[in-house]
Amino acid sequence: MKRLLCVLCALPLLISGCGLISQSANDEVFTIATYGGSYGDSIRARFIEPFAEKYEVKVREEIAVSNVTLGKLMQGGSDIDVAFMDGGVSEHAQAMNVLQPIDASKLPNSKSMVKEAVYAKDGSNFAVSIGFYAVGLTYNTEKVKTPPKSWKDLWKPEYQGKITAPSVSNAMGLPFVLGINEAFGGSRDGVDIAVDRLSKLRVASYFDTAGAGENLFQGEEAAVGAAYASSASSLKERGLPIEYVTPTEGAIAGDIRAHIPEKSSNTELAYKFIDFALSVQAQTGLSKDLLMAPVNRNVELPDSVKDQMPYGRNGSIGDLNIPDWFALNENRQKWTIEFNQEVIG
């Protein structure tokens, strides 16, 4: 078995614990921390493989969730040259001083980026977004007679007992709670109003993962609620009577970001890779695969994809409700405890 594993690890393309290595004529290995699942598949197909071919470089993937990638960077980086991490974890990485500043002048495609896609702290860029996802209103057209339009609509009597939403252990859980707080007249500085309102909401179940949320709709345990736009589209493609609605207050957004670790050994290639990821071709492919909002203003999506963007057909990233992750991270433990005690019980 050990001999077989060694043979497998010598193959040009690997998708296993060994990571993926793209074959090239160049002996240099360029390491990218990326995701598993459909997100990792799309990043591989749209970014990594065409980049490796264009620049004739071997690319090794370190596949992990964002928090694990951050842990690797804090322990020395495992020779990671570019790291993909989600919003929220990205701010933790900045605070831990494990990232290099990003010089936008070295990214020609940054001139076409929306302003929301560049993240800075104390005058220094630390990350760039490669695409936004969002949580909005989702409902079963056969079970719900009056479609929801606002977050406040979740409290309608006919919805009670049929509702789902992300738990605070989900990446978008606390942003959802803050969105509810704002919808009812509160601020981003606390969750008291949201906790009070949510404690009175009859929820079928809170979901920890996007997949669990999809299962609740598929099994008809939930008929309406807060869910990922991509999940709603996935359910609809499977033939379920599901529709997604952008709330009047704006869908609550998160994103995938590219970073250059402080100990990256090949920053020149890192800039080339990030710029490649920001190109029209790469951005278009990612949006089609994952239904993420592109950050390059020059991307022109087909109507079928526009209809499934997290902000709706005629919206933009500027319409999304993007959390202040630095403030959220400072209060994460306190707000998590408050939600679990008062809402979950």
JSON list of C-alpha atoms in Angstrom, two decimals, residues 40-141:
[
{"chain": "A", "resi": 40, "resn": "GLY", "atom": "CA", "xyz": [-11.63, 23.94, -5.03]},
{"chain": "A", "resi": 41, "resn": "ASP", "atom": "CA", "xyz": [-12.67, 22.22, -8.25]},
{"chain": "A", "resi": 42, "resn": "SER", "atom": "CA", "xyz": [-13.56, 25.54, -9.87]},
{"chain": "A", "resi": 43, "resn": "ILE", "atom": "CA", "xyz": [-10.39, 27.30, -8.68]},
{"chain": "A", "resi": 44, "resn": "ARG", "atom": "CA", "xyz": [-8.37, 24.41, -10.06]},
{"chain": "A", "resi": 45, "resn": "ALA", "atom": "CA", "xyz": [-10.11, 24.42, -13.45]},
{"chain": "A", "resi": 46, "resn": "ARG", "atom": "CA", "xyz": [-10.38, 28.18, -13.92]},
{"chain": "A", "resi": 47, "resn": "PHE", "atom": "CA", "xyz": [-7.21, 29.45, -12.23]},
{"chain": "A", "resi": 48, "resn": "ILE", "atom": "CA", "xyz": [-4.61, 26.84, -11.37]},
{"chain": "A", "resi": 49, "resn": "GLU", "atom": "CA", "xyz": [-4.47, 24.57, -14.41]},
{"chain": "A", "resi": 50, "resn": "PRO", "atom": "CA", "xyz": [-4.52, 27.31, -17.09]},
{"chain": "A", "resi": 51, "resn": "PHE", "atom": "CA", "xyz": [-2.04, 29.37, -15.04]},
{"chain": "A", "resi": 52, "resn": "ALA", "atom": "CA", "xyz": [0.33, 26.41, -14.73]},
{"chain": "A", "resi": 53, "resn": "GLU", "atom": "CA", "xyz": [0.15, 25.83, -18.46]},
{"chain": "A", "resi": 54, "resn": "LYS", "atom": "CA", "xyz": [0.65, 29.49, -19.36]},
{"chain": "A", "resi": 55, "resn": "TYR", "atom": "CA", "xyz": [3.68, 30.03, -17.12]},
{"chain": "A", "resi": 56, "resn": "GLU", "atom": "CA", "xyz": [5.04, 26.48, -17.31]},
{"chain": "A", "resi": 57, "resn": "VAL", "atom": "CA", "xyz": [5.19, 26.06, -13.57]},
{"chain": "A", "resi": 58, "resn": "LYS", "atom": "CA", "xyz": [4.42, 23.14, -11.27]},
{"chain": "A", "resi": 59, "resn": "VAL", "atom": "CA", "xyz": [1.63, 23.97, -8.87]},
{"chain": "A", "resi": 60, "resn": "ARG", "atom": "CA", "xyz": [1.11, 22.12, -5.61]},
{"chain": "A", "resi": 61, "resn": "GLU", "atom": "CA", "xyz": [-2.19, 22.46, -3.78]},
{"chain": "A", "resi": 62, "resn": "GLU", "atom": "CA", "xyz": [-2.61, 22.44, -0.03]},
{"chain": "A", "resi": 63, "resn": "ILE", "atom": "CA", "xyz": [-6.31, 21.74, 0.37]},
{"chain": "A", "resi": 64, "resn": "ALA", "atom": "CA", "xyz": [-7.96, 22.92, 3.59]},
{"chain": "A", "resi": 65, "resn": "VAL", "atom": "CA", "xyz": [-10.68, 25.13, 5.04]},
{"chain": "A", "resi": 66, "resn": "SER", "atom": "CA", "xyz": [-9.72, 28.74, 5.74]},
{"chain": "A", "resi": 67, "resn": "ASN", "atom": "CA", "xyz": [-9.05, 28.32, 9.47]},
{"chain": "A", "resi": 68, "resn": "VAL", "atom": "CA", "xyz": [-6.69, 25.42, 8.83]},
{"chain": "A", "resi": 69, "resn": "THR", "atom": "CA", "xyz": [-4.84, 27.43, 6.20]},
{"chain": "A", "resi": 70, "resn": "LEU", "atom": "CA", "xyz": [-4.45, 30.29, 8.69]},
{"chain": "A", "resi": 71, "resn": "GLY", "atom": "CA", "xyz": [-3.07, 27.82, 11.23]},
{"chain": "A", "resi": 72, "resn": "LYS", "atom": "CA", "xyz": [-0.46, 26.69, 8.71]},
{"chain": "A", "resi": 73, "resn": "LEU", "atom": "CA", "xyz": [0.58, 30.28, 8.05]},
{"chain": "A", "resi": 74, "resn": "MET", "atom": "CA", "xyz": [0.94, 30.93, 11.77]},
{"chain": "A", "resi": 75, "resn": "GLN", "atom": "CA", "xyz": [3.16, 27.84, 12.07]},
{"chain": "A", "resi": 76, "resn": "GLY", "atom": "CA", "xyz": [5.47, 28.86, 9.26]},
{"chain": "A", "resi": 77, "resn": "GLY", "atom": "CA", "xyz": [3.43, 28.66, 6.09]},
{"chain": "A", "resi": 78, "resn": "SER", "atom": "CA", "xyz": [4.35, 25.22, 4.69]},
{"chain": "A", "resi": 79, "resn": "ASP", "atom": "CA", "xyz": [6.01, 27.15, 1.82]},
{"chain": "A", "resi": 80, "resn": "ILE", "atom": "CA", "xyz": [2.62, 28.54, 0.75]},
{"chain": "A", "resi": 81, "resn": "ASP", "atom": "CA", "xyz": [3.00, 31.19, -1.97]},
{"chain": "A", "resi": 82, "resn": "VAL", "atom": "CA", "xyz": [-0.68, 32.19, -2.35]},
{"chain": "A", "resi": 83, "resn": "ALA", "atom": "CA", "xyz": [-3.42, 31.50, 0.19]},
{"chain": "A", "resi": 84, "resn": "PHE", "atom": "CA", "xyz": [-7.15, 31.52, -0.47]},
{"chain": "A", "resi": 85, "resn": "MET", "atom": "CA", "xyz": [-9.16, 32.30, 2.67]},
{"chain": "A", "resi": 86, "resn": "ASP", "atom": "CA", "xyz": [-12.67, 33.58, 3.35]},
{"chain": "A", "resi": 87, "resn": "GLY", "atom": "CA", "xyz": [-13.62, 36.98, 4.69]},
{"chain": "A", "resi": 88, "resn": "GLY", "atom": "CA", "xyz": [-13.37, 37.02, 8.47]},
{"chain": "A", "resi": 89, "resn": "VAL", "atom": "CA", "xyz": [-10.48, 34.56, 8.54]},
{"chain": "A", "resi": 90, "resn": "SER", "atom": "CA", "xyz": [-8.69, 36.98, 6.22]},
{"chain": "A", "resi": 91, "resn": "GLU", "atom": "CA", "xyz": [-8.89, 39.71, 8.88]},
{"chain": "A", "resi": 92, "resn": "HIS", "atom": "CA", "xyz": [-7.55, 37.29, 11.49]},
{"chain": "A", "resi": 93, "resn": "ALA", "atom": "CA", "xyz": [-4.59, 36.60, 9.21]},
{"chain": "A", "resi": 94, "resn": "GLN", "atom": "CA", "xyz": [-3.92, 40.32, 8.88]},
{"chain": "A", "resi": 95, "resn": "ALA", "atom": "CA", "xyz": [-4.03, 40.74, 12.64]},
{"chain": "A", "resi": 96, "resn": "MET", "atom": "CA", "xyz": [-1.60, 37.85, 13.09]},
{"chain": "A", "resi": 97, "resn": "ASN", "atom": "CA", "xyz": [0.98, 39.52, 10.79]},
{"chain": "A", "resi": 98, "resn": "VAL", "atom": "CA", "xyz": [1.33, 36.49, 8.53]},
{"chain": "A", "resi": 99, "resn": "LEU", "atom": "CA", "xyz": [0.62, 38.33, 5.27]},
{"chain": "A", "resi": 100, "resn": "GLN", "atom": "CA", "xyz": [2.64, 40.51, 2.92]},
{"chain": "A", "resi": 101, "resn": "PRO", "atom": "CA", "xyz": [1.22, 43.86, 1.81]},
{"chain": "A", "resi": 102, "resn": "ILE", "atom": "CA", "xyz": [-0.20, 43.62, -1.71]},
{"chain": "A", "resi": 103, "resn": "ASP", "atom": "CA", "xyz": [1.03, 46.21, -4.18]},
{"chain": "A", "resi": 104, "resn": "ALA", "atom": "CA", "xyz": [-1.90, 46.86, -6.53]},
{"chain": "A", "resi": 105, "resn": "SER", "atom": "CA", "xyz": [0.45, 48.38, -9.11]},
{"chain": "A", "resi": 106, "resn": "LYS", "atom": "CA", "xyz": [1.78, 44.84, -9.68]},
{"chain": "A", "resi": 107, "resn": "LEU", "atom": "CA", "xyz": [-1.73, 43.64, -10.58]},
{"chain": "A", "resi": 108, "resn": "PRO", "atom": "CA", "xyz": [-2.68, 45.10, -13.98]},
{"chain": "A", "resi": 109, "resn": "ASN", "atom": "CA", "xyz": [-6.20, 43.68, -13.70]},
{"chain": "A", "resi": 110, "resn": "SER", "atom": "CA", "xyz": [-6.73, 45.53, -10.42]},
{"chain": "A", "resi": 111, "resn": "LYS", "atom": "CA", "xyz": [-7.58, 48.60, -12.54]},
{"chain": "A", "resi": 112, "resn": "SER", "atom": "CA", "xyz": [-10.80, 46.79, -13.51]},
{"chain": "A", "resi": 113, "resn": "MET", "atom": "CA", "xyz": [-11.71, 45.68, -9.99]},
{"chain": "A", "resi": 114, "resn": "VAL", "atom": "CA", "xyz": [-14.69, 46.96, -8.05]},
{"chain": "A", "resi": 115, "resn": "LYS", "atom": "CA", "xyz": [-13.62, 49.00, -5.03]},
{"chain": "A", "resi": 116, "resn": "GLU", "atom": "CA", "xyz": [-15.21, 46.51, -2.59]},
{"chain": "A", "resi": 117, "resn": "ALA", "atom": "CA", "xyz": [-12.72, 43.84, -3.69]},
{"chain": "A", "resi": 118, "resn": "VAL", "atom": "CA", "xyz": [-9.61, 45.45, -2.17]},
{"chain": "A", "resi": 119, "resn": "TYR", "atom": "CA", "xyz": [-9.01, 45.07, 1.58]},
{"chain": "A", "resi": 120, "resn": "ALA", "atom": "CA", "xyz": [-6.72, 47.36, 3.50]},
{"chain": "A", "resi": 121, "resn": "LYS", "atom": "CA", "xyz": [-5.74, 48.07, 7.09]},
{"chain": "A", "resi": 122, "resn": "ASP", "atom": "CA", "xyz": [-3.70, 51.06, 8.23]},
{"chain": "A", "resi": 123, "resn": "GLY", "atom": "CA", "xyz": [-3.18, 52.12, 4.62]},
{"chain": "A", "resi": 124, "resn": "SER", "atom": "CA", "xyz": [-1.82, 48.77, 3.47]},
{"chain": "A", "resi": 125, "resn": "ASN", "atom": "CA", "xyz": [-3.62, 46.25, 1.23]},
{"chain": "A", "resi": 126, "resn": "PHE", "atom": "CA", "xyz": [-3.65, 42.74, 2.69]},
{"chain": "A", "resi": 127, "resn": "ALA", "atom": "CA", "xyz": [-6.09, 40.85, 0.43]},
{"chain": "A", "resi": 128, "resn": "VAL", "atom": "CA", "xyz": [-8.05, 41.00, -2.80]},
{"chain": "A", "resi": 129, "resn": "SER", "atom": "CA", "xyz": [-11.39, 39.34, -3.39]},
{"chain": "A", "resi": 130, "resn": "ILE", "atom": "CA", "xyz": [-11.88, 36.95, -6.27]},
{"chain": "A", "resi": 131, "resn": "GLY", "atom": "CA", "xyz": [-15.65, 36.67, -5.93]},
{"chain": "A", "resi": 132, "resn": "PHE", "atom": "CA", "xyz": [-18.60, 37.32, -3.62]},
{"chain": "A", "resi": 133, "resn": "TYR", "atom": "CA", "xyz": [-21.26, 34.90, -2.39]},
{"chain": "A", "resi": 134, "resn": "ALA", "atom": "CA", "xyz": [-24.26, 35.86, -0.29]},
{"chain": "A", "resi": 135, "resn": "VAL", "atom": "CA", "xyz": [-27.12, 34.75, 1.93]},
{"chain": "A", "resi": 136, "resn": "GLY", "atom": "CA", "xyz": [-30.57, 35.98, 0.96]},
{"chain": "A", "resi": 137, "resn": "LEU", "atom": "CA", "xyz": [-34.19, 34.87, 1.19]},
{"chain": "A", "resi": 138, "resn": "THR", "atom": "CA", "xyz": [-35.09, 31.45, -0.19]},
{"chain": "A", "resi": 139, "resn": "TYR", "atom": "CA", "xyz": [-38.52, 29.87, -0.33]},
{"chain": "A", "resi": 140, "resn": "ASN", "atom": "CA", "xyz": [-40.50, 26.89, -1.65]},
{"chain": "A", "resi": 141, "resn": "THR", "atom": "CA", "xyz": [-42.97, 28.18, -4.23]}
]
